[in-house]
Coordinates of C-alpha atoms in Angstrom, one line a residue:
M1 CA 16.6 -0.6 4.7
W2 CA 15.4 3.2 5.8
L3 CA 14.0 3.7 8.8
G4 CA 12.0 7.0 9.9
A5 CA 11.3 8.4 13.3
Q6 CA 9.1 10.7 14.6
N7 CA 11.9 13.0 15.5
G8 CA 13.1 13.4 11.9
C9 CA 15.8 10.8 12.4
I10 CA 16.6 8.4 9.6
F11 CA 18.7 5.2 10.0
V12 CA 19.9 3.0 7.4
H13 CA 20.8 -0.7 8.1
S14 CA 22.1 -3.5 6.4
A15 CA 19.5 -5.9 4.2
V16 CA 22.0 -8.5 3.9
S17 CA 23.7 -9.1 7.0
H18 CA 24.0 -7.5 10.9
W19 CA 21.0 -6.0 10.8
K20 CA 20.9 -4.2 14.0
R21 CA 24.2 -2.2 13.3
C22 CA 23.2 1.1 11.6
L23 CA 25.1 1.9 8.6
H24 CA 23.9 5.9 8.2
S25 CA 21.9 8.4 9.8
I26 CA 20.7 11.6 9.4
K27 CA 18.3 14.1 10.9
L28 CA 16.0 16.1 9.0
K29 CA 13.3 19.4 10.3
D30 CA 10.4 16.9 11.4
S31 CA 9.4 13.6 11.3
V32 CA 9.5 11.0 8.6
L33 CA 5.8 10.0 7.7
S34 CA 6.9 7.8 4.5
I35 CA 9.7 6.7 2.2
V36 CA 9.9 4.9 -1.1
H37 CA 12.5 3.7 -3.2
V38 CA 12.7 4.4 -7.4
R39 CA 14.9 4.4 -9.9
G40 CA 18.2 4.3 -7.6
R41 CA 16.5 7.5 -5.4
V42 CA 15.1 7.7 -1.8
L43 CA 12.6 10.4 -1.1
C44 CA 11.4 10.8 2.0
A45 CA 8.1 12.4 3.2
V46 CA 8.7 15.3 6.0
A47 CA 6.0 16.6 8.6
D48 CA 6.6 19.9 7.4
C49 CA 5.4 19.0 3.6
T50 CA 8.8 18.7 2.0
V51 CA 10.1 15.5 0.1
A52 CA 13.7 14.7 0.8
I53 CA 16.0 13.2 -2.4
F54 CA 19.3 11.0 -1.2
R55 CA 20.7 9.9 -4.3
R56 CA 24.2 7.9 -4.3
D57 CA 27.5 9.8 -4.7
S58 CA 30.5 8.4 -7.2
D59 CA 31.4 5.8 -5.3
G60 CA 28.0 4.1 -5.4
Q61 CA 27.4 4.9 -1.9
W62 CA 24.6 7.0 -0.3
D63 CA 25.1 10.2 0.1
L64 CA 23.0 11.4 3.4
G65 CA 25.1 14.6 3.8
R66 CA 23.8 16.1 0.2
Y67 CA 20.5 15.8 -0.5
H68 CA 17.7 17.6 -2.4
I69 CA 14.6 19.3 -0.6
V70 CA 11.5 19.5 -2.7
D71 CA 8.6 21.9 -1.2
L72 CA 5.0 21.0 -1.8
G73 CA 3.2 23.6 0.4
P74 CA 2.8 25.3 3.5
P75 CA 4.1 23.2 6.5
Q76 CA 1.1 23.1 8.5
H77 CA -0.2 20.1 6.8
S78 CA 1.9 17.5 6.1
I79 CA 2.7 14.5 3.4
R80 CA 1.0 11.5 4.6
C81 CA 2.3 8.9 2.2
L82 CA 3.7 8.5 -1.4
I83 CA 4.0 5.7 -3.4
A84 CA 5.9 5.1 -6.6
V85 CA 3.7 4.9 -9.9
H86 CA 6.2 3.2 -12.7
N87 CA 8.9 6.1 -12.9
K88 CA 7.2 8.6 -11.0
V89 CA 6.2 9.5 -7.4
W90 CA 3.0 10.2 -6.3
C91 CA 2.7 12.1 -3.3
G92 CA -0.7 12.5 -1.2
Y93 CA -0.7 16.2 0.8
K94 CA -4.5 17.2 1.8
N95 CA -7.1 16.3 -1.2
R96 CA -4.5 17.1 -3.5
I97 CA -1.6 14.6 -5.4
H98 CA 1.8 16.0 -6.5
V99 CA 3.5 13.4 -9.1
L100 CA 7.0 14.3 -8.7
D101 CA 9.5 13.2 -11.3
P102 CA 12.9 11.7 -9.0
A103 CA 15.0 12.0 -11.5
S104 CA 14.3 16.3 -12.4
M105 CA 13.5 16.5 -8.6
Q106 CA 10.1 18.9 -10.0
V107 CA 6.8 18.1 -9.8
Q108 CA 5.0 17.0 -13.4
K109 CA 1.3 17.2 -12.5
S110 CA -0.6 18.0 -9.5
L111 CA -4.6 16.6 -9.4
D112 CA -7.8 17.2 -7.1
V113 CA -8.5 14.1 -5.5
H114 CA -11.7 15.4 -3.8
P115 CA -13.2 18.8 -3.9
R116 CA -13.0 19.7 0.1
K117 CA -10.0 21.1 0.6
E118 CA -9.7 20.2 4.2
S119 CA -9.6 16.4 3.1
H120 CA -6.5 14.3 3.5
I121 CA -5.3 11.6 1.5
R122 CA -4.6 8.2 3.8
Q123 CA -3.6 5.3 1.3
M124 CA -2.5 4.5 -2.1
A125 CA -1.9 1.6 -3.8
W126 CA -0.8 0.9 -7.5
V127 CA -1.2 -2.0 -10.1
G128 CA -1.2 -1.3 -13.6
D129 CA -2.2 1.8 -15.0
G130 CA -4.4 2.3 -12.1
V131 CA -4.0 4.0 -8.6
W132 CA -6.4 3.7 -5.8
V133 CA -6.8 6.7 -3.5
S134 CA -8.3 6.4 0.2
I135 CA -9.2 9.8 2.0
R136 CA -9.4 10.4 5.3
L137 CA -12.7 10.0 7.4
D138 CA -14.0 8.2 3.9
S139 CA -15.7 5.3 2.8
T140 CA -14.5 5.9 -1.4
L141 CA -12.2 4.5 -2.9
R142 CA -10.9 6.4 -6.0
L143 CA -9.4 5.2 -9.1
Y144 CA -7.4 7.6 -11.1
H145 CA -5.2 6.4 -14.6
A146 CA -1.7 6.0 -13.4
H147 CA -0.8 8.0 -17.1
T148 CA -3.7 10.6 -18.0
Y149 CA -4.5 10.9 -14.5
Q150 CA -8.1 11.3 -15.7
H151 CA -10.1 9.6 -12.6
L152 CA -12.2 6.3 -13.3
Q153 CA -14.1 5.2 -10.5
D154 CA -16.0 4.8 -7.1
V155 CA -16.4 2.5 -5.2
D156 CA -18.2 3.4 -1.9
I157 CA -18.0 0.0 0.3
E158 CA -20.2 1.5 3.2
P159 CA -23.1 -0.4 1.9
Y160 CA -21.5 -3.4 1.0
V161 CA -20.2 -3.7 5.0
S162 CA -23.5 -2.6 6.5
K163 CA -25.5 -5.3 4.5
M164 CA -22.6 -7.8 5.3
L165 CA -22.1 -7.0 9.5
G166 CA -25.5 -5.0 9.7
A167 CA -25.5 -2.3 11.7
G168 CA -25.4 -3.7 14.9
K169 CA -22.1 -5.1 14.4
L170 CA -20.4 -1.7 13.2
G171 CA -22.6 -0.1 16.5
F172 CA -22.9 4.2 15.8
S173 CA -19.2 4.1 14.2
F174 CA -19.1 4.9 10.0
V175 CA -17.3 3.0 8.0
R176 CA -13.2 4.6 7.0
I177 CA -10.8 3.3 4.9
T178 CA -7.5 2.6 6.7
A179 CA -5.1 0.3 5.3
L180 CA -5.2 -0.4 1.6
L181 CA -2.8 -2.9 -0.7
I182 CA -3.0 -4.4 -3.6
S183 CA -1.9 -8.1 -4.1
C184 CA -2.4 -11.2 -6.2
S185 CA -5.0 -9.3 -8.1
R186 CA -6.9 -8.7 -5.2
L187 CA -7.8 -4.9 -3.4
W188 CA -7.2 -5.1 0.2
I189 CA -9.3 -3.0 2.2
G190 CA -9.0 -2.3 5.8
T191 CA -11.4 -0.4 7.8
G192 CA -11.5 1.8 11.2
N193 CA -14.1 -0.9 12.2
G194 CA -11.3 -3.6 12.1
V195 CA -13.3 -5.3 8.7
I196 CA -11.5 -6.4 6.3
I197 CA -12.4 -6.8 2.2
S198 CA -10.7 -8.8 -0.6
V199 CA -12.0 -7.3 -3.8
P200 CA -10.8 -9.1 -7.1
L201 CA -9.7 -7.0 -9.7
S202 CA -10.8 -6.9 -13.0
E203 CA -8.4 -8.4 -15.6
A204 CA -10.3 -8.2 -19.1
G205 CA -7.5 -5.7 -20.0
V206 CA -4.6 -7.3 -19.2
I207 CA -2.1 -7.1 -21.8
N208 CA 0.1 -10.6 -22.1
A209 CA 3.3 -10.3 -24.3
N210 CA 3.7 -14.3 -25.2
N211 CA -0.2 -14.2 -26.6
R212 CA 0.1 -10.9 -28.5
V213 CA -1.0 -10.9 -32.4
P214 CA 1.2 -10.4 -34.8
G215 CA 0.9 -6.9 -36.3
G216 CA -1.8 -6.1 -33.6
V217 CA -2.1 -2.3 -32.1
V218 CA -0.1 -2.2 -28.9
R219 CA -1.0 0.9 -26.7
V220 CA 2.0 2.6 -25.2
F221 CA 2.1 6.4 -22.7
A222 CA 4.9 8.7 -23.5
D223 CA 6.7 10.7 -21.1
P224 CA 6.4 14.3 -21.9
T225 CA 10.0 14.7 -20.7
S226 CA 11.7 12.5 -22.2
S227 CA 11.7 9.5 -25.1
H228 CA 10.4 7.0 -22.9
L229 CA 7.8 4.9 -23.6
T230 CA 5.9 3.2 -20.9
P231 CA 3.4 -0.1 -22.5
A232 CA -0.3 -0.4 -21.7
T233 CA -1.2 -3.2 -19.3
F234 CA -4.4 -2.8 -17.4
I235 CA -7.4 -0.7 -15.6
P236 CA -7.9 -2.2 -12.1
Y237 CA -11.7 -1.6 -12.0
C238 CA -12.9 -4.1 -9.4
S239 CA -17.0 -4.1 -8.5
M240 CA -18.0 -4.4 -4.6
Q241 CA -20.5 -7.3 -5.7
H242 CA -17.7 -9.9 -6.2
A243 CA -16.0 -8.4 -3.0
Q244 CA -15.8 -10.8 0.1
L245 CA -15.4 -9.9 3.7
S246 CA -13.4 -11.6 6.4
F247 CA -15.2 -12.4 9.6
H248 CA -11.5 -12.4 11.0
G249 CA -10.7 -8.7 12.3
H250 CA -9.6 -7.0 14.8
R251 CA -11.6 -4.9 17.7
D252 CA -9.8 -1.3 16.4
A253 CA -8.6 -0.2 13.0
V254 CA -6.8 -1.8 10.6
K255 CA -3.5 -0.3 11.2
F256 CA -1.7 -1.8 8.1
F257 CA -1.7 -4.8 5.1
V258 CA 1.5 -6.2 4.4
A259 CA 2.3 -9.4 1.3
V260 CA 5.3 -11.1 1.6
P261 CA 5.9 -14.6 -0.6
G262 CA 5.0 -18.0 1.1
S263 CA 7.0 -21.0 1.5
G264 CA 6.3 -23.2 -1.5
G265 CA 2.9 -23.1 -1.2
M266 CA 2.7 -25.0 2.0
S267 CA 0.2 -23.5 5.3
A268 CA 0.9 -24.2 8.5
A269 CA -0.8 -27.7 8.8
T270 CA 1.5 -29.2 6.0
T271 CA 4.1 -31.3 7.3
V272 CA 7.4 -31.0 6.1
H273 CA 9.9 -34.2 5.1
S274 CA 13.1 -33.9 4.6
A275 CA 14.7 -34.2 1.2
S276 CA 17.4 -34.5 -1.4
P277 CA 18.5 -31.2 -2.4
T278 CA 16.7 -29.4 -5.2
I279 CA 18.9 -27.8 -8.4
D280 CA 16.9 -24.5 -8.4
N281 CA 15.7 -23.0 -12.0
N282 CA 15.4 -20.1 -13.1
N283 CA 12.1 -20.5 -14.3
E284 CA 8.0 -20.4 -13.6
N285 CA 9.1 -22.3 -10.5
D286 CA 10.7 -19.5 -8.8
K287 CA 7.5 -17.3 -8.8
P288 CA 6.3 -17.8 -5.0
K289 CA 3.2 -20.2 -5.3
S290 CA 1.4 -18.8 -2.6
M291 CA 1.3 -15.1 -1.2
L292 CA 1.0 -14.3 2.9
V293 CA -1.2 -11.1 3.7
M294 CA -0.8 -10.0 6.5
S295 CA -3.1 -7.4 8.8
G296 CA -2.1 -5.5 11.5
G297 CA -4.2 -4.1 14.4
E298 CA -5.7 -3.8 17.7
G299 CA -7.6 -6.8 19.2
Y300 CA -8.9 -9.8 17.1
I301 CA -12.7 -10.5 16.6
D302 CA -14.8 -13.2 15.5
F303 CA -17.7 -11.2 13.5
R304 CA -20.1 -14.2 13.2
V305 CA -19.6 -14.4 17.2
G306 CA -19.3 -10.7 18.8
D307 CA -17.8 -9.6 21.3
D308 CA -20.5 -11.3 24.1
D309 CA -18.8 -14.4 24.5
D310 CA -15.0 -13.4 24.0
E311 CA -13.0 -13.5 27.3
S312 CA -10.3 -10.7 25.6
A313 CA -13.4 -8.0 26.0
T314 CA -12.5 -4.9 28.2
D315 CA -11.5 -5.5 31.4
P316 CA -14.1 -2.7 32.8
K317 CA -12.4 -1.8 35.7
N318 CA -9.8 -0.9 33.2
P319 CA -11.1 0.6 30.4
L320 CA -8.4 2.6 29.2
K321 CA -6.6 -0.7 28.4
S322 CA -6.2 -1.3 25.2
D323 CA -6.0 -4.6 23.3
P324 CA -2.9 -6.6 22.5
S325 CA -1.5 -6.3 18.7
Y326 CA -2.5 -9.0 16.6
L327 CA -1.5 -10.2 13.0
I328 CA -4.1 -11.9 11.0
V329 CA -2.8 -14.0 8.1
W330 CA -4.3 -15.3 4.8
Q331 CA -2.8 -17.9 2.5
V332 CA -3.8 -16.5 -1.2
T333 CA -2.5 -18.3 -4.8
P334 CA -2.2 -15.9 -6.7
P335 CA -3.5 -15.9 -10.3
N336 CA -1.5 -17.2 -13.5
I337 CA -1.3 -14.0 -15.4

């Protein structure tokens, strides 16, 4: 487990045992904003617009004393988000995405995702052959091809949110995207108003290796820097016509989403009875029967009721006092693809 701190420190803890004990630590020049692991390397986005790349030494231990720095621009603007896409890392810097190869530690591709240079990429989510991108203070999501980098689709969520909740529920605040996640073949979107939307992703192009017809065409993408070939899967298009809005939300912005495997399809209302030990089989039964998708943010609100009758509303005697932090949990059954 790698933890990045605002003071530039990185702490490495064991994910197996003795979790509290720090195994390694190092101090970088500025705040650590994002960390990803890909192909045996750890990449850390630093607030001075650099990416620190860590590798293991010959003994298999992480060599924190020697790391490589990739400079992506002037230090006035930060690299806010990193995401592993196949065997590359997409870095969000201002209105651009830099595609970084962890092996060669070189930028392979750069693309503009917004015409305004003062815009800033905030979140990215990847599945199949597509990457969804959100922009700060913007209600539009943009889909890009993971291999060709082609701009494929724009989805504006503002009309849908306004239609479902009405202008009265949103007040004078505009819709902006603050959290993004792909889980269970759905795109989960959190907004600055505390609204949470789940949109199913298109599965029309899913390729199932078990159902391929002999002699059929299989599309692959070649890596220009190596002989590696990646089979095409599917492009995760979505339509707001099939979106679902949760009436359970947060009073303030949705800060994050997390998805974890559920416990054998059981919910919180399930009564667990003791049973004889079962034999573990490495088959389809190992796959989680359900996923728990969690959102984090300040306060809780039921949009069907509003704030009028809520006893936990902000105290007028202390308007600066913030709401307590809440986790909202959904149990979702993954589709069989």
